[in-house]
Amino acid sequence: MDRLIDAISETHNPSVVGIDPTPQLIPQAVTASMVEDAYGSMRQSGDYTDLVPQAMAMSYFLFGQAIIDAVAGIVPAVKPQIAMYEALGAIGVSAYNQTCRYAQEQGLYVIGDIKRADIGTSAAHYAHHLSGISATLPIPEAPAHTDPWHEDAVTVNPYLGADAVKPFLDAAEPHDKDVFCLVHTSNPSATQIQDLQLVNGQHVYEHVGMLVDQQNRNTTGLHGYGRLGAVVGATYPAQGRALRARMPHTFFLIPGYGAQGGTATDIAAMADEHGSGIIVNSSRAIIGAWKRRDHTTMRNPDEALAVVMACARDAAIDMRDNLRAALT
Amino acid sequence: MDRLIDAISETHNPSVVGIDPTPQLIPQAVTASMVEDAYGSMRQSGDYTDLVPQAMAMSYFLFGQAIIDAVAGIVPAVKPQIAMYEALGAIGVSAYNQTCRYAQEQGLYVIGDIKRADIGTSAAHYAHHLSGISATLPIPEAPAHTDPWHEDAVTVNPYLGADAVKPFLDAAEPHDKDVFCLVHTSNPSATQIQDLQLVNGQHVYEHVGMLVDQQNRNTTGLHGYGRLGAVVGATYPAQGRALRARMPHTFFLIPGYGAQGGTATDIAAMADEHGSGIIVNSSRAIIGAWKRRDHTTMRNPDEALAVVMACARDAAIDMRDNLRAALT
């Protein structure tokens, strides 16, 4: 987790911007222009099957690029949500790859919010998100290693146990990357399974926290935190405090701030004694900030994206300042 | 679940072939030929970055196509594992899409093994795996609906509770598709969370089973089973029997048969009183059957794929006959 913690120190900002584009979050001028572009590019073939996914994928990429340009230098990291891109099929996944790559090129640490989990060989294949693809071919031009994903960390789901998490950790180690395992999520129905009480008095989320802590033990970095982090929702502050007390070497990725209801005070209680050990995600409050402004100046894609950027930048600075105030 | 149950009746075969390609499962002659093809296609641009992922994605597609051709008419369904394709990036996801499409074109019911789960809006976006993309544009050539995924059902993960499952069910309903929620998985570390005992005496997997059963209640089809199925591993027969007793209207997708150790007898105990209510997955035993044969006749891709097909077909017939014997 050292690279992320260094990036947080450099920006004095423990926040990450979630890039979760939806059709409603893209200014109309951008979408309309991408529909026109896609239409033009398909005129020759006469095959318009992929018009909508292609136009939306391009819109998502341009939108993400604008957000990244707006927040680079202010925040240490971004967290693209693959679900939004995957909704569009392989074209969308390609836009996700390009978005992650662009963010890395701007010096941002990229947390791929993929929440993957599977057994044995399948988990090992998902872990290529972190390790990329290595192959030695008798072709001198073929690169020995390629990385289609451009992620510095990914999120994983614990329901299948350690088998499903270990391949990600194994892939993270040699590439100096990280993994965040869901422990207590921020959504209303999180309680249905995660808050069940066990015969030993613990709750499921605490037991999952202990499993994460065990797997994390031999990965501790220079700053005292291991490569396996935990996702702990801001919307369940009591659970977050309980987990912090039991997981001193586990870094927390905290969703649920802002739009979902978590406050800076809730979050401060999940930090360590130095106000460190956490990174707080905000998505809609940053990337949708433009929707609260006057839209009359958004007559074309460039003007629209300029408004998106200015609003995202202001919102990211506000969030940074709120977190700084709460954590000192 | 009616379409799947009908397909099982037509083939008299409650089995599904898992299409989980790995580099080791593709005959060398196929991979070598696809590397050559990819190399040729990149010579003009001089950009060989994607040589390996492209060659592997094409190999996986050809391999999947051969498996599908071999088992169509024998099995009712296939279950492509997206992790294997996703390892290759967006190019791999595109090969996954093409594989699913090809399987549907051959009349097979396609279970996309994606094990997705996320909160609210993100889950709703993942659910486009089932609903496709609808959009009304002022362009007459643009289709009002496209489906990039070509899946008839997908698998989901319950750790986030009902919020993460409901959007998939909502998407399944109008498109007459289905969803399978992990309840008890087949892997060794499944026990770490799924077998924990709760204060009320139940185990976590039983509680998850009850949540699935609740969500499934209003979706019961013509054959008595709802749209929300459960993934129940053959490697935990006692848990499987306990779940069958408590979930009479929930169809089971059963992995872990064969290579992982589950037997036909274990599985028979998870069926209903008519020997129905289940579909059993086998991956490696079918798609890797060719590895047990003499390879000297596999001098080129066509010969290699012919051997793959013959072996997969024989293995699929063996499995069908074993299951028929166990279930009557």
PDB file of C-alpha atoms in Angstrom, chain B residues 138-277:
ATOM      1  CA  PRO B 138     -33.432  10.326 -33.863  1.00  0.00           C
ATOM      2  CA  ILE B 139     -31.496   8.055 -36.262  1.00  0.00           C
ATOM      3  CA  PRO B 140     -33.697   5.576 -38.123  1.00  0.00           C
ATOM      4  CA  GLU B 141     -30.793   3.124 -38.705  1.00  0.00           C
ATOM      5  CA  ALA B 142     -29.944   2.870 -34.994  1.00  0.00           C
ATOM      6  CA  PRO B 143     -31.474  -0.258 -33.454  1.00  0.00           C
ATOM      7  CA  ALA B 144     -33.730   0.489 -30.477  1.00  0.00           C
ATOM      8  CA  HIS B 145     -32.192  -2.468 -28.619  1.00  0.00           C
ATOM      9  CA  THR B 146     -28.829  -4.220 -28.775  1.00  0.00           C
ATOM     10  CA  ASP B 147     -27.441  -7.067 -26.705  1.00  0.00           C
ATOM     11  CA  PRO B 148     -23.645  -7.148 -26.524  1.00  0.00           C
ATOM     12  CA  TRP B 149     -23.591 -10.086 -24.084  1.00  0.00           C
ATOM     13  CA  HIS B 150     -25.741 -12.912 -25.485  1.00  0.00           C
ATOM     14  CA  GLU B 151     -26.320 -14.561 -22.104  1.00  0.00           C
ATOM     15  CA  ASP B 152     -29.534 -16.311 -20.972  1.00  0.00           C
ATOM     16  CA  ALA B 153     -28.554 -16.257 -17.307  1.00  0.00           C
ATOM     17  CA  VAL B 154     -25.696 -14.977 -15.175  1.00  0.00           C
ATOM     18  CA  THR B 155     -24.242 -15.895 -11.789  1.00  0.00           C
ATOM     19  CA  VAL B 156     -24.169 -13.323  -8.963  1.00  0.00           C
ATOM     20  CA  ASN B 157     -22.581 -13.089  -5.484  1.00  0.00           C
ATOM     21  CA  PRO B 158     -24.741 -12.530  -2.371  1.00  0.00           C
ATOM     22  CA  TYR B 159     -22.263 -10.817   0.001  1.00  0.00           C
ATOM     23  CA  LEU B 160     -23.824  -7.350  -0.469  1.00  0.00           C
ATOM     24  CA  GLY B 161     -27.361  -8.576   0.200  1.00  0.00           C
ATOM     25  CA  ALA B 162     -30.550  -8.252  -1.833  1.00  0.00           C
ATOM     26  CA  ASP B 163     -29.677  -4.778  -3.238  1.00  0.00           C
ATOM     27  CA  ALA B 164     -26.983  -6.399  -5.339  1.00  0.00           C
ATOM     28  CA  VAL B 165     -29.222  -9.163  -6.680  1.00  0.00           C
ATOM     29  CA  LYS B 166     -32.525  -7.395  -7.315  1.00  0.00           C
ATOM     30  CA  PRO B 167     -31.401  -5.371 -10.376  1.00  0.00           C
ATOM     31  CA  PHE B 168     -30.441  -8.630 -12.107  1.00  0.00           C
ATOM     32  CA  LEU B 169     -33.875 -10.122 -11.371  1.00  0.00           C
ATOM     33  CA  ASP B 170     -35.548  -6.937 -12.592  1.00  0.00           C
ATOM     34  CA  ALA B 171     -33.579  -7.188 -15.842  1.00  0.00           C
ATOM     35  CA  ALA B 172     -34.212 -10.948 -16.184  1.00  0.00           C
ATOM     36  CA  GLU B 173     -38.009 -10.734 -15.948  1.00  0.00           C
ATOM     37  CA  PRO B 174     -38.929  -8.808 -19.132  1.00  0.00           C
ATOM     38  CA  HIS B 175     -36.324 -10.706 -21.177  1.00  0.00           C
ATOM     39  CA  ASP B 176     -37.303 -14.170 -19.857  1.00  0.00           C
ATOM     40  CA  LYS B 177     -33.824 -14.764 -18.463  1.00  0.00           C
ATOM     41  CA  ASP B 178     -32.524 -16.160 -15.168  1.00  0.00           C
ATOM     42  CA  VAL B 179     -30.044 -15.464 -12.376  1.00  0.00           C
ATOM     43  CA  PHE B 180     -28.034 -17.899 -10.246  1.00  0.00           C
ATOM     44  CA  CYS B 181     -26.885 -16.650  -6.858  1.00  0.00           C
ATOM     45  CA  LEU B 182     -23.909 -18.257  -5.110  1.00  0.00           C
ATOM     46  CA  VAL B 183     -25.134 -20.018  -1.968  1.00  0.00           C
ATOM     47  CA  HIS B 184     -22.537 -22.707  -1.248  1.00  0.00           C
ATOM     48  CA  THR B 185     -19.565 -22.740  -3.592  1.00  0.00           C
ATOM     49  CA  SER B 186     -17.493 -25.831  -4.429  1.00  0.00           C
ATOM     50  CA  ASN B 187     -14.004 -24.637  -3.443  1.00  0.00           C
ATOM     51  CA  PRO B 188     -12.060 -25.680  -0.302  1.00  0.00           C
ATOM     52  CA  SER B 189     -12.180 -22.239   1.387  1.00  0.00           C
ATOM     53  CA  ALA B 190     -15.945 -21.939   0.815  1.00  0.00           C
ATOM     54  CA  THR B 191     -16.324 -23.051   4.438  1.00  0.00           C
ATOM     55  CA  GLN B 192     -14.440 -20.034   5.833  1.00  0.00           C
ATOM     56  CA  ILE B 193     -17.495 -17.809   5.527  1.00  0.00           C
ATOM     57  CA  GLN B 194     -20.351 -19.896   4.129  1.00  0.00           C
ATOM     58  CA  ASP B 195     -20.228 -22.561   6.870  1.00  0.00           C
ATOM     59  CA  LEU B 196     -19.994 -20.215   9.841  1.00  0.00           C
ATOM     60  CA  GLN B 197     -22.675 -20.918  12.410  1.00  0.00           C
ATOM     61  CA  LEU B 198     -25.045 -18.131  13.420  1.00  0.00           C
ATOM     62  CA  VAL B 199     -26.539 -17.516  16.863  1.00  0.00           C
ATOM     63  CA  ASN B 200     -29.887 -18.829  15.639  1.00  0.00           C
ATOM     64  CA  GLY B 201     -28.276 -22.196  14.822  1.00  0.00           C
ATOM     65  CA  GLN B 202     -28.326 -21.685  11.041  1.00  0.00           C
ATOM     66  CA  HIS B 203     -25.193 -21.495   8.959  1.00  0.00           C
ATOM     67  CA  VAL B 204     -24.407 -18.513   6.756  1.00  0.00           C
ATOM     68  CA  TYR B 205     -25.085 -20.538   3.591  1.00  0.00           C
ATOM     69  CA  GLU B 206     -28.535 -21.528   4.909  1.00  0.00           C
ATOM     70  CA  HIS B 207     -29.346 -17.904   5.684  1.00  0.00           C
ATOM     71  CA  VAL B 208     -28.218 -16.927   2.191  1.00  0.00           C
ATOM     72  CA  GLY B 209     -30.381 -19.754   0.845  1.00  0.00           C
ATOM     73  CA  MET B 210     -33.371 -18.306   2.712  1.00  0.00           C
ATOM     74  CA  LEU B 211     -32.708 -14.828   1.295  1.00  0.00           C
ATOM     75  CA  VAL B 212     -32.523 -16.305  -2.209  1.00  0.00           C
ATOM     76  CA  ASP B 213     -35.725 -18.239  -1.587  1.00  0.00           C
ATOM     77  CA  GLN B 214     -37.511 -15.045  -0.459  1.00  0.00           C
ATOM     78  CA  GLN B 215     -36.379 -13.084  -3.503  1.00  0.00           C
ATOM     79  CA  ASN B 216     -37.392 -15.994  -5.692  1.00  0.00           C
ATOM     80  CA  ARG B 217     -40.965 -16.331  -4.406  1.00  0.00           C
ATOM     81  CA  ASN B 218     -42.862 -14.260  -6.940  1.00  0.00           C
ATOM     82  CA  THR B 219     -41.015 -15.497  -9.978  1.00  0.00           C
ATOM     83  CA  THR B 220     -42.178 -19.129 -10.090  1.00  0.00           C
ATOM     84  CA  GLY B 221     -42.554 -20.383 -13.656  1.00  0.00           C
ATOM     85  CA  LEU B 222     -44.560 -23.132 -15.343  1.00  0.00           C
ATOM     86  CA  HIS B 223     -42.328 -25.897 -14.006  1.00  0.00           C
ATOM     87  CA  GLY B 224     -42.467 -24.766 -10.367  1.00  0.00           C
ATOM     88  CA  TYR B 225     -39.074 -23.093 -10.241  1.00  0.00           C
ATOM     89  CA  GLY B 226     -38.359 -19.373  -9.975  1.00  0.00           C
ATOM     90  CA  ARG B 227     -36.047 -17.181 -11.994  1.00  0.00           C
ATOM     91  CA  LEU B 228     -33.507 -16.928  -9.187  1.00  0.00           C
ATOM     92  CA  GLY B 229     -31.487 -20.118  -8.945  1.00  0.00           C
ATOM     93  CA  ALA B 230     -28.782 -21.088  -6.469  1.00  0.00           C
ATOM     94  CA  VAL B 231     -25.198 -22.197  -7.041  1.00  0.00           C
ATOM     95  CA  VAL B 232     -24.609 -25.197  -4.759  1.00  0.00           C
ATOM     96  CA  GLY B 233     -21.331 -27.102  -5.011  1.00  0.00           C
ATOM     97  CA  ALA B 234     -21.350 -30.880  -5.496  1.00  0.00           C
ATOM     98  CA  THR B 235     -18.340 -31.055  -3.174  1.00  0.00           C
ATOM     99  CA  TYR B 236     -20.522 -30.246  -0.137  1.00  0.00           C
ATOM    100  CA  PRO B 237     -23.305 -32.845  -0.450  1.00  0.00           C
ATOM    101  CA  ALA B 238     -24.647 -32.468   3.105  1.00  0.00           C
ATOM    102  CA  GLN B 239     -25.078 -28.734   2.637  1.00  0.00           C
ATOM    103  CA  GLY B 240     -26.645 -29.358  -0.767  1.00  0.00           C
ATOM    104  CA  ARG B 241     -29.216 -31.741   0.704  1.00  0.00           C
ATOM    105  CA  ALA B 242     -30.031 -29.285   3.506  1.00  0.00           C
ATOM    106  CA  LEU B 243     -30.598 -26.536   0.954  1.00  0.00           C
ATOM    107  CA  ARG B 244     -32.793 -28.685  -1.305  1.00  0.00           C
ATOM    108  CA  ALA B 245     -35.077 -29.460   1.650  1.00  0.00           C
ATOM    109  CA  ARG B 246     -35.498 -25.773   2.444  1.00  0.00           C
ATOM    110  CA  MET B 247     -35.640 -24.380  -1.106  1.00  0.00           C
ATOM    111  CA  PRO B 248     -38.224 -26.421  -3.015  1.00  0.00           C
ATOM    112  CA  HIS B 249     -38.783 -23.758  -5.707  1.00  0.00           C
ATOM    113  CA  THR B 250     -35.146 -22.876  -6.311  1.00  0.00           C
ATOM    114  CA  PHE B 251     -33.293 -24.447  -9.205  1.00  0.00           C
ATOM    115  CA  PHE B 252     -29.692 -25.490  -8.446  1.00  0.00           C
ATOM    116  CA  LEU B 253     -26.674 -24.936 -10.656  1.00  0.00           C
ATOM    117  CA  ILE B 254     -24.168 -27.496  -9.339  1.00  0.00           C
ATOM    118  CA  PRO B 255     -20.447 -27.032  -9.986  1.00  0.00           C
ATOM    119  CA  GLY B 256     -17.721 -29.296  -8.606  1.00  0.00           C
ATOM    120  CA  TYR B 257     -18.708 -32.514 -10.420  1.00  0.00           C
ATOM    121  CA  GLY B 258     -15.858 -34.633 -11.751  1.00  0.00           C
ATOM    122  CA  ALA B 259     -12.465 -32.919 -11.559  1.00  0.00           C
ATOM    123  CA  GLN B 260     -13.341 -31.250  -8.234  1.00  0.00           C
ATOM    124  CA  GLY B 261     -14.581 -34.484  -6.639  1.00  0.00           C
ATOM    125  CA  GLY B 262     -18.402 -34.365  -6.570  1.00  0.00           C
ATOM    126  CA  THR B 263     -20.076 -37.662  -7.566  1.00  0.00           C
ATOM    127  CA  ALA B 264     -23.348 -38.452  -9.364  1.00  0.00           C
ATOM    128  CA  THR B 265     -24.718 -39.861  -6.097  1.00  0.00           C
ATOM    129  CA  ASP B 266     -23.889 -36.631  -4.247  1.00  0.00           C
ATOM    130  CA  ILE B 267     -25.759 -34.752  -6.921  1.00  0.00           C
ATOM    131  CA  ALA B 268     -28.815 -37.000  -7.031  1.00  0.00           C
ATOM    132  CA  ALA B 269     -29.500 -36.032  -3.405  1.00  0.00           C
ATOM    133  CA  MET B 270     -29.771 -32.373  -4.468  1.00  0.00           C
ATOM    134  CA  ALA B 271     -32.477 -33.086  -7.068  1.00  0.00           C
ATOM    135  CA  ASP B 272     -36.211 -32.923  -6.383  1.00  0.00           C
ATOM    136  CA  GLU B 273     -38.447 -36.015  -6.135  1.00  0.00           C
ATOM    137  CA  HIS B 274     -38.707 -36.166  -9.943  1.00  0.00           C
ATOM    138  CA  GLY B 275     -34.914 -36.092 -10.384  1.00  0.00           C
ATOM    139  CA  SER B 276     -35.287 -32.519 -11.631  1.00  0.00           C
ATOM    140  CA  GLY B 277     -34.470 -29.073 -10.238  1.00  0.00           C
TER     141      GLY B 277
END
